PDB file of C-alpha atoms in Angstrom:
ATOM      1  CA  MET A 894      84.105  43.322 113.221  1.00 50.00           C
ATOM      2  CA  GLY A 895      83.403  44.534 109.745  1.00 49.00           C
ATOM      3  CA  GLY A 896      84.941  41.521 108.194  1.00 48.00           C
ATOM      4  CA  ARG A 897      82.892  39.199 110.354  1.00 48.00           C
ATOM      5  CA  ARG A 898      79.716  41.079 109.469  1.00 47.00           C
ATOM      6  CA  ASN A 899      80.466  40.572 105.781  1.00 48.00           C
ATOM      7  CA  VAL A 900      81.077  36.897 106.193  1.00 44.00           C
ATOM      8  CA  LEU A 901      77.780  36.505 108.083  1.00 45.00           C
ATOM      9  CA  ARG A 902      76.000  38.538 105.452  1.00 44.00           C
ATOM     10  CA  ASN A 903      77.379  36.272 102.684  1.00 45.00           C
ATOM     11  CA  ALA A 904      76.594  33.113 104.687  1.00 40.00           C
ATOM     12  CA  SER A 905      72.959  33.970 104.778  1.00 39.00           C
ATOM     13  CA  ARG A 906      72.624  34.220 101.044  1.00 40.00           C
ATOM     14  CA  ASN A 907      71.865  31.400  98.621  1.00 33.00           C
ATOM     15  CA  HIS A 908      75.039  29.859  97.329  1.00 33.00           C
ATOM     16  CA  LYS A 909      75.381  28.557  93.774  1.00 30.00           C
ATOM     17  CA  ARG A 910      77.687  25.757  94.940  1.00 36.00           C
ATOM     18  CA  SER A 911      75.747  23.056  96.798  1.00 32.00           C
ATOM     19  CA  PHE A 912      77.046  21.576 100.031  1.00 35.00           C
ATOM     20  CA  ARG A 913      76.593  18.088  98.569  1.00 36.00           C
ATOM     21  CA  ASN A 914      78.985  18.758  95.718  1.00 34.00           C
ATOM     22  CA  VAL A 915      81.561  20.167  98.078  1.00 34.00           C
ATOM     23  CA  PHE A 916      81.600  17.097 100.269  1.00 36.00           C
ATOM     24  CA  VAL A 917      81.284  14.222  97.774  1.00 31.00           C
ATOM     25  CA  HIS A 918      84.213  11.727  97.921  1.00 31.00           C
ATOM     26  CA  ARG A 919      84.344   8.513  95.985  1.00 25.00           C
ATOM     27  CA  ASP A 920      86.289   6.854  98.758  1.00 33.00           C
ATOM     28  CA  LEU A 921      84.214   8.152 101.619  1.00 35.00           C
ATOM     29  CA  GLN A 922      83.190   4.812 103.071  1.00 33.00           C
ATOM     30  CA  GLN A 923      86.785   3.512 102.998  1.00 34.00           C
ATOM     31  CA  GLN A 924      88.048   6.651 104.709  1.00 40.00           C
ATOM     32  CA  GLU A 925      85.232   6.621 107.351  1.00 43.00           C
ATOM     33  CA  ALA A 926      86.022   2.974 108.202  1.00 40.00           C
ATOM     34  CA  SER A 927      89.632   3.895 109.002  1.00 42.00           C
ATOM     35  CA  LEU A 928      88.926   7.039 111.070  1.00 46.00           C
ATOM     36  CA  PRO A 929      88.634   5.703 114.612  1.00 46.00           C
ATOM     37  CA  GLY A 930      92.236   4.392 114.589  1.00 44.00           C
ATOM     38  CA  THR A 931      93.834   7.338 112.929  1.00 40.00           C
ATOM     39  CA  ARG A 932      95.520  10.413 114.324  1.00 37.00           C
ATOM     40  CA  LYS A 933      96.260  12.256 111.108  1.00 38.00           C
ATOM     41  CA  SER A 934      96.638  15.991 111.717  1.00 34.00           C
ATOM     42  CA  VAL A 935      94.829  18.301 109.275  1.00 36.00           C
ATOM     43  CA  LEU A 936      96.003  21.850 109.686  1.00 34.00           C
ATOM     44  CA  ILE A 937      95.056  25.246 108.382  1.00 31.00           C
ATOM     45  CA  SER A 938      98.104  27.296 107.664  1.00 31.00           C
ATOM     46  CA  THR A 939      98.054  30.941 108.704  1.00 32.00           C
ATOM     47  CA  THR A 940     100.563  31.872 105.964  1.00 29.00           C
ATOM     48  CA  THR A 941      99.146  29.965 102.992  1.00 29.00           C
ATOM     49  CA  GLN A 942      95.636  29.940 101.568  1.00 35.00           C
ATOM     50  CA  ILE A 943      94.426  26.381 102.133  1.00 44.00           C
ATOM     51  CA  PRO A 944      90.698  25.918 101.523  1.00 55.00           C
ATOM     52  CA  GLN A 945      88.899  25.432 104.810  1.00 79.00           C
ATOM     53  CA  GLU A 946      86.321  23.177 103.171  1.00 85.00           C
ATOM     54  CA  LYS A 947      88.853  20.349 103.297  1.00 88.00           C
ATOM     55  CA  HIS A 948      89.020  20.593 107.091  1.00 89.00           C
ATOM     56  CA  LEU A 949      85.233  20.906 107.374  1.00 92.00           C
ATOM     57  CA  ARG A 950      84.939  17.681 105.366  1.00 92.00           C
ATOM     58  CA  GLU A 951      87.202  15.968 107.848  1.00 93.00           C
ATOM     59  CA  ILE A 952      84.904  17.041 110.727  1.00 94.00           C
ATOM     60  CA  VAL A 953      81.879  15.750 108.867  1.00 94.00           C
ATOM     61  CA  LYS A 954      83.526  12.359 108.313  1.00 94.00           C
ATOM     62  CA  LEU A 955      84.399  12.112 112.020  1.00 95.00           C
ATOM     63  CA  ALA A 956      80.800  13.014 112.835  1.00 93.00           C
ATOM     64  CA  LYS A 957      79.394  10.316 110.551  1.00 92.00           C
ATOM     65  CA  VAL A 958      81.604   7.696 112.178  1.00 94.00           C
ATOM     66  CA  SER A 959      81.118   8.670 115.818  1.00 93.00           C
ATOM     67  CA  ARG A 960      77.545  10.000 115.643  1.00 94.00           C
ATOM     68  CA  ILE A 961      78.337  12.081 118.766  1.00 94.00           C
ATOM     69  CA  LEU A 962      80.391  15.319 119.077  1.00 95.00           C
ATOM     70  CA  THR A 963      81.021  17.273 122.247  1.00 95.00           C
ATOM     71  CA  LEU A 964      81.998  20.904 121.848  1.00 95.00           C
ATOM     72  CA  PHE A 965      84.131  22.023 124.774  1.00 94.00           C
ATOM     73  CA  CYS A 966      84.512  25.664 125.892  1.00 92.00           C
ATOM     74  CA  HIS A 967      87.421  26.810 128.039  1.00 91.00           C
ATOM     75  CA  GLN A 968      87.173  27.541 131.721  1.00 90.00           C
ATOM     76  CA  ASN A 969      85.177  30.638 132.638  1.00 92.00           C
ATOM     77  CA  ALA A 970      83.935  30.620 129.011  1.00 92.00           C
ATOM     78  CA  ASP A 971      83.714  33.987 127.334  1.00 93.00           C
ATOM     79  CA  PRO A 972      81.070  35.002 124.631  1.00 91.00           C
ATOM     80  CA  ASP A 973      83.445  34.119 121.794  1.00 92.00           C
ATOM     81  CA  SER A 974      83.890  30.558 123.052  1.00 92.00           C
ATOM     82  CA  LEU A 975      80.276  29.795 123.957  1.00 93.00           C
ATOM     83  CA  CYS A 976      78.588  31.599 121.092  1.00 92.00           C
ATOM     84  CA  SER A 977      80.943  30.006 118.656  1.00 94.00           C
ATOM     85  CA  ALA A 978      80.104  26.643 120.151  1.00 95.00           C
ATOM     86  CA  PHE A 979      76.332  27.207 119.774  1.00 94.00           C
ATOM     87  CA  ALA A 980      76.778  28.298 116.105  1.00 95.00           C
ATOM     88  CA  LEU A 981      79.103  25.352 115.344  1.00 96.00           C
ATOM     89  CA  LYS A 982      76.630  22.984 116.977  1.00 95.00           C
ATOM     90  CA  SER A 983      73.863  24.192 114.656  1.00 95.00           C
ATOM     91  CA  LEU A 984      76.080  23.931 111.608  1.00 96.00           C
ATOM     92  CA  ILE A 985      77.205  20.380 112.302  1.00 96.00           C
ATOM     93  CA  GLU A 986      73.648  19.253 112.955  1.00 96.00           C
ATOM     94  CA  LYS A 987      72.762  20.623 109.511  1.00 95.00           C
ATOM     95  CA  ILE A 988      75.657  19.201 107.501  1.00 95.00           C
ATOM     96  CA  ALA A 989      75.990  15.887 109.369  1.00 95.00           C
ATOM     97  CA  PRO A 990      72.286  14.946 110.013  1.00 95.00           C
ATOM     98  CA  GLY A 991      71.776  12.412 112.772  1.00 95.00           C
ATOM     99  CA  THR A 992      74.758  13.546 114.750  1.00 95.00           C
ATOM    100  CA  GLU A 993      74.191  14.270 118.409  1.00 94.00           C
ATOM    101  CA  VAL A 994      76.036  17.455 119.212  1.00 95.00           C
ATOM    102  CA  ARG A 995      76.551  18.599 122.809  1.00 93.00           C
ATOM    103  CA  ILE A 996      78.112  21.615 124.392  1.00 94.00           C
ATOM    104  CA  ALA A 997      80.137  21.326 127.665  1.00 92.00           C
ATOM    105  CA  SER A 998      81.812  23.991 129.744  1.00 91.00           C
ATOM    106  CA  PRO A 999      83.720  22.074 132.435  1.00 89.00           C
ATOM    107  CA  GLY A1000      85.117  25.189 134.054  1.00 87.00           C
ATOM    108  CA  GLY A1001      81.824  27.134 133.975  1.00 90.00           C
ATOM    109  CA  ILE A1002      81.090  30.354 132.113  1.00 92.00           C
ATOM    110  CA  SER A1003      81.644  33.984 132.944  1.00 92.00           C
ATOM    111  CA  ALA A1004      78.852  36.172 134.350  1.00 93.00           C
ATOM    112  CA  PRO A1005      78.674  38.448 131.253  1.00 91.00           C
ATOM    113  CA  THR A1006      78.451  35.288 129.049  1.00 91.00           C
ATOM    114  CA  LYS A1007      75.526  33.916 131.102  1.00 92.00           C
ATOM    115  CA  TYR A1008      73.784  37.269 130.710  1.00 92.00           C
ATOM    116  CA  LEU A1009      74.304  37.293 126.949  1.00 90.00           C
ATOM    117  CA  ILE A1010      73.261  33.667 126.452  1.00 89.00           C
ATOM    118  CA  ARG A1011      70.026  34.125 128.439  1.00 90.00           C
ATOM    119  CA  ASN A1012      69.136  37.255 126.539  1.00 90.00           C
ATOM    120  CA  LEU A1013      69.625  35.314 123.268  1.00 88.00           C
ATOM    121  CA  GLY A1014      67.304  32.606 124.564  1.00 89.00           C
ATOM    122  CA  LEU A1015      70.001  29.928 124.506  1.00 89.00           C
ATOM    123  CA  ALA A1016      70.382  27.269 127.196  1.00 87.00           C
ATOM    124  CA  ILE A1017      73.303  27.315 129.647  1.00 85.00           C
ATOM    125  CA  PRO A1018      75.417  24.264 128.767  1.00 84.00           C
ATOM    126  CA  GLU A1019      76.263  21.458 131.194  1.00 76.00           C
ATOM    127  CA  LYS A1020      79.588  21.693 133.021  1.00 74.00           C
ATOM    128  CA  LYS A1021      80.173  17.982 132.306  1.00 70.00           C
ATOM    129  CA  PRO A1022      79.249  16.113 129.123  1.00 64.00           C
ATOM    130  CA  LEU A1023      76.705  13.391 129.471  1.00 58.00           C
ATOM    131  CA  ASN A1024      77.995   9.828 129.078  1.00 69.00           C
ATOM    132  CA  LYS A1025      80.013   9.314 125.892  1.00 83.00           C
ATOM    133  CA  ILE A1026      82.027  12.261 124.513  1.00 90.00           C
ATOM    134  CA  GLY A1027      82.355  10.918 120.921  1.00 93.00           C
ATOM    135  CA  VAL A1028      84.530  13.401 119.106  1.00 95.00           C
ATOM    136  CA  ALA A1029      85.962  16.152 121.339  1.00 94.00           C
ATOM    137  CA  VAL A1030      85.956  19.568 119.695  1.00 96.00           C
ATOM    138  CA  LEU A1031      87.797  22.337 121.485  1.00 95.00           C
ATOM    139  CA  VAL A1032      86.233  25.755 120.602  1.00 94.00           C
ATOM    140  CA  ASP A1033      88.253  28.902 121.118  1.00 91.00           C
ATOM    141  CA  THR A1034      90.615  26.637 123.081  1.00 87.00           C
ATOM    142  CA  ASN A1035      93.992  25.538 121.865  1.00 84.00           C
ATOM    143  CA  ASN A1036      94.997  23.040 124.604  1.00 86.00           C
ATOM    144  CA  LEU A1037      93.408  20.542 126.917  1.00 89.00           C
ATOM    145  CA  GLY A1038      94.702  22.316 130.037  1.00 87.00           C
ATOM    146  CA  GLN A1039      92.186  25.043 129.482  1.00 87.00           C
ATOM    147  CA  LEU A1040      89.347  22.594 130.083  1.00 89.00           C
ATOM    148  CA  GLY A1041      90.473  21.719 133.623  1.00 87.00           C
ATOM    149  CA  ALA A1042      92.126  18.607 134.989  1.00 88.00           C
ATOM    150  CA  GLU A1043      89.121  16.279 135.017  1.00 88.00           C
ATOM    151  CA  ALA A1044      87.904  16.937 131.417  1.00 88.00           C
ATOM    152  CA  SER A1045      91.441  16.910 130.107  1.00 87.00           C
ATOM    153  CA  ARG A1046      92.220  13.563 131.690  1.00 88.00           C
ATOM    154  CA  GLU A1047      88.998  12.038 130.462  1.00 88.00           C
ATOM    155  CA  ILE A1048      89.725  13.055 126.855  1.00 88.00           C
ATOM    156  CA  ILE A1049      93.357  11.822 126.967  1.00 86.00           C
ATOM    157  CA  GLU A1050      92.431   8.474 128.580  1.00 87.00           C
ATOM    158  CA  SER A1051      89.561   7.899 126.053  1.00 85.00           C
ATOM    159  CA  SER A1052      91.878   8.194 123.022  1.00 85.00           C
ATOM    160  CA  ILE A1053      89.043   9.768 121.132  1.00 91.00           C
ATOM    161  CA  PRO A1054      89.340  11.980 118.041  1.00 93.00           C
ATOM    162  CA  LEU A1055      90.271  15.554 118.950  1.00 92.00           C
ATOM    163  CA  VAL A1056      89.372  18.641 116.899  1.00 93.00           C
ATOM    164  CA  VAL A1057      90.504  22.241 117.557  1.00 91.00           C
ATOM    165  CA  VAL A1058      88.649  25.299 116.133  1.00 93.00           C
ATOM    166  CA  ASP A1059      90.382  28.429 117.390  1.00 90.00           C
ATOM    167  CA  HIS A1060      91.927  31.804 116.447  1.00 88.00           C
ATOM    168  CA  HIS A1061      94.929  31.443 118.774  1.00 77.00           C
ATOM    169  CA  HIS A1062      98.313  30.014 117.727  1.00 71.00           C
ATOM    170  CA  GLU A1063      98.746  26.229 117.851  1.00 74.00           C
ATOM    171  CA  HIS A1064      99.817  25.030 121.308  1.00 70.00           C
ATOM    172  CA  PRO A1065     103.057  22.951 121.215  1.00 69.00           C
ATOM    173  CA  GLU A1066     101.648  20.463 123.773  1.00 75.00           C
ATOM    174  CA  MET A1067      98.915  19.456 121.198  1.00 69.00           C
ATOM    175  CA  LYS A1068     101.256  18.285 118.483  1.00 74.00           C
ATOM    176  CA  GLY A1069     100.481  14.715 117.522  1.00 75.00           C
ATOM    177  CA  ARG A1070      97.212  14.589 119.428  1.00 80.00           C
ATOM    178  CA  ILE A1071      94.896  16.385 117.043  1.00 83.00           C
ATOM    179  CA  SER A1072      92.791  14.705 114.263  1.00 80.00           C
ATOM    180  CA  VAL A1073      91.581  17.970 112.693  1.00 90.00           C
ATOM    181  CA  GLU A1074      92.775  21.471 113.451  1.00 88.00           C
ATOM    182  CA  ILE A1075      91.149  24.626 112.139  1.00 91.00           C
ATOM    183  CA  ILE A1076      93.315  27.438 113.452  1.00 88.00           C
ATOM    184  CA  ASP A1077      93.674  30.870 111.938  1.00 88.00           C
ATOM    185  CA  SER A1078      95.577  33.267 114.117  1.00 84.00           C
ATOM    186  CA  THR A1079      94.830  36.087 111.605  1.00 86.00           C
ATOM    187  CA  SER A1080      91.145  35.954 112.481  1.00 88.00           C
ATOM    188  CA  SER A1081      89.924  38.381 115.131  1.00 88.00           C
ATOM    189  CA  SER A1082      87.871  35.713 116.902  1.00 91.00           C
ATOM    190  CA  THR A1083      86.776  32.088 116.746  1.00 93.00           C
ATOM    191  CA  ALA A1084      83.279  33.435 115.828  1.00 92.00           C
ATOM    192  CA  GLU A1085      84.751  34.775 112.638  1.00 92.00           C
ATOM    193  CA  ILE A1086      86.184  31.335 111.708  1.00 93.00           C
ATOM    194  CA  VAL A1087      82.777  29.703 112.404  1.00 94.00           C
ATOM    195  CA  ALA A1088      81.030  32.200 110.302  1.00 91.00           C
ATOM    196  CA  GLN A1089      83.430  31.407 107.473  1.00 92.00           C
ATOM    197  CA  LEU A1090      82.615  27.687 107.824  1.00 93.00           C
ATOM    198  CA  TYR A1091      78.878  28.541 107.405  1.00 93.00           C
ATOM    199  CA  GLU A1092      79.747  30.397 104.183  1.00 91.00           C
ATOM    200  CA  ILE A1093      81.835  27.469 102.876  1.00 91.00           C
ATOM    201  CA  ALA A1094      79.046  24.965 103.655  1.00 92.00           C
ATOM    202  CA  GLY A1095      76.449  27.248 101.946  1.00 92.00           C
ATOM    203  CA  VAL A1096      74.319  27.185 105.102  1.00 92.00           C
ATOM    204  CA  SER A1097      72.324  30.161 106.283  1.00 90.00           C
ATOM    205  CA  VAL A1098      72.986  31.359 109.802  1.00 86.00           C
ATOM    206  CA  GLU A1099      69.912  31.540 112.030  1.00 86.00           C
ATOM    207  CA  GLU A1100      69.198  35.092 113.129  1.00 86.00           C
ATOM    208  CA  LYS A1101      69.674  34.326 116.762  1.00 83.00           C
ATOM    209  CA  LEU A1102      73.023  32.656 116.125  1.00 85.00           C
ATOM    210  CA  ALA A1103      74.145  35.444 113.773  1.00 84.00           C
ATOM    211  CA  GLU A1104      73.482  37.942 116.521  1.00 81.00           C
ATOM    212  CA  ALA A1105      75.512  35.745 118.911  1.00 78.00           C
ATOM    213  CA  LEU A1106      78.475  35.605 116.463  1.00 76.00           C
ATOM    214  CA  LEU A1107      78.447  39.430 116.100  1.00 70.00           C
TER     215      LEU A1107
END
């Protein structure tokens, strides 16, 4: 908890390093053009210190190509899953302007989570994503089975880019399916990982979302 608070505190400060400088690539257009047909796995190691900004860049590139991202929470979504999804939605909208970011919870959300979300003034997400999924981002979810049969089947049959942001260990069934994977099993929660992404991007966390992440 203390570590997450420190990260959030740092994320709300002004950063000397601009987001634009972090994400400039001379070959960006060439890489974006090749994204839809690729299934390159980009992993965060839990044993070596690999900068997470590389993986955040990959998500931004996917967003710029697809223009639509759907953040999926696991069945009976808990506060970590749903609050992380709301915070990640806000971050992506800031760093990839023009991207439509949706939140879906195919298996519904828990009663305590509903209570928390309403108290924070956030909207209860749809159980099913509207129309096109775009890029599927699993939040606090390390495998498609946790979404339920219908959502899992739809993602698999669509052959769309798949992103995982989670603090659980990598699921063996997901090998070869993932385009970008931000997994850190040393983090206490997915919210902590999302807070770190804010810090890396140099983006301030809105007060309401900071409260949700805590």
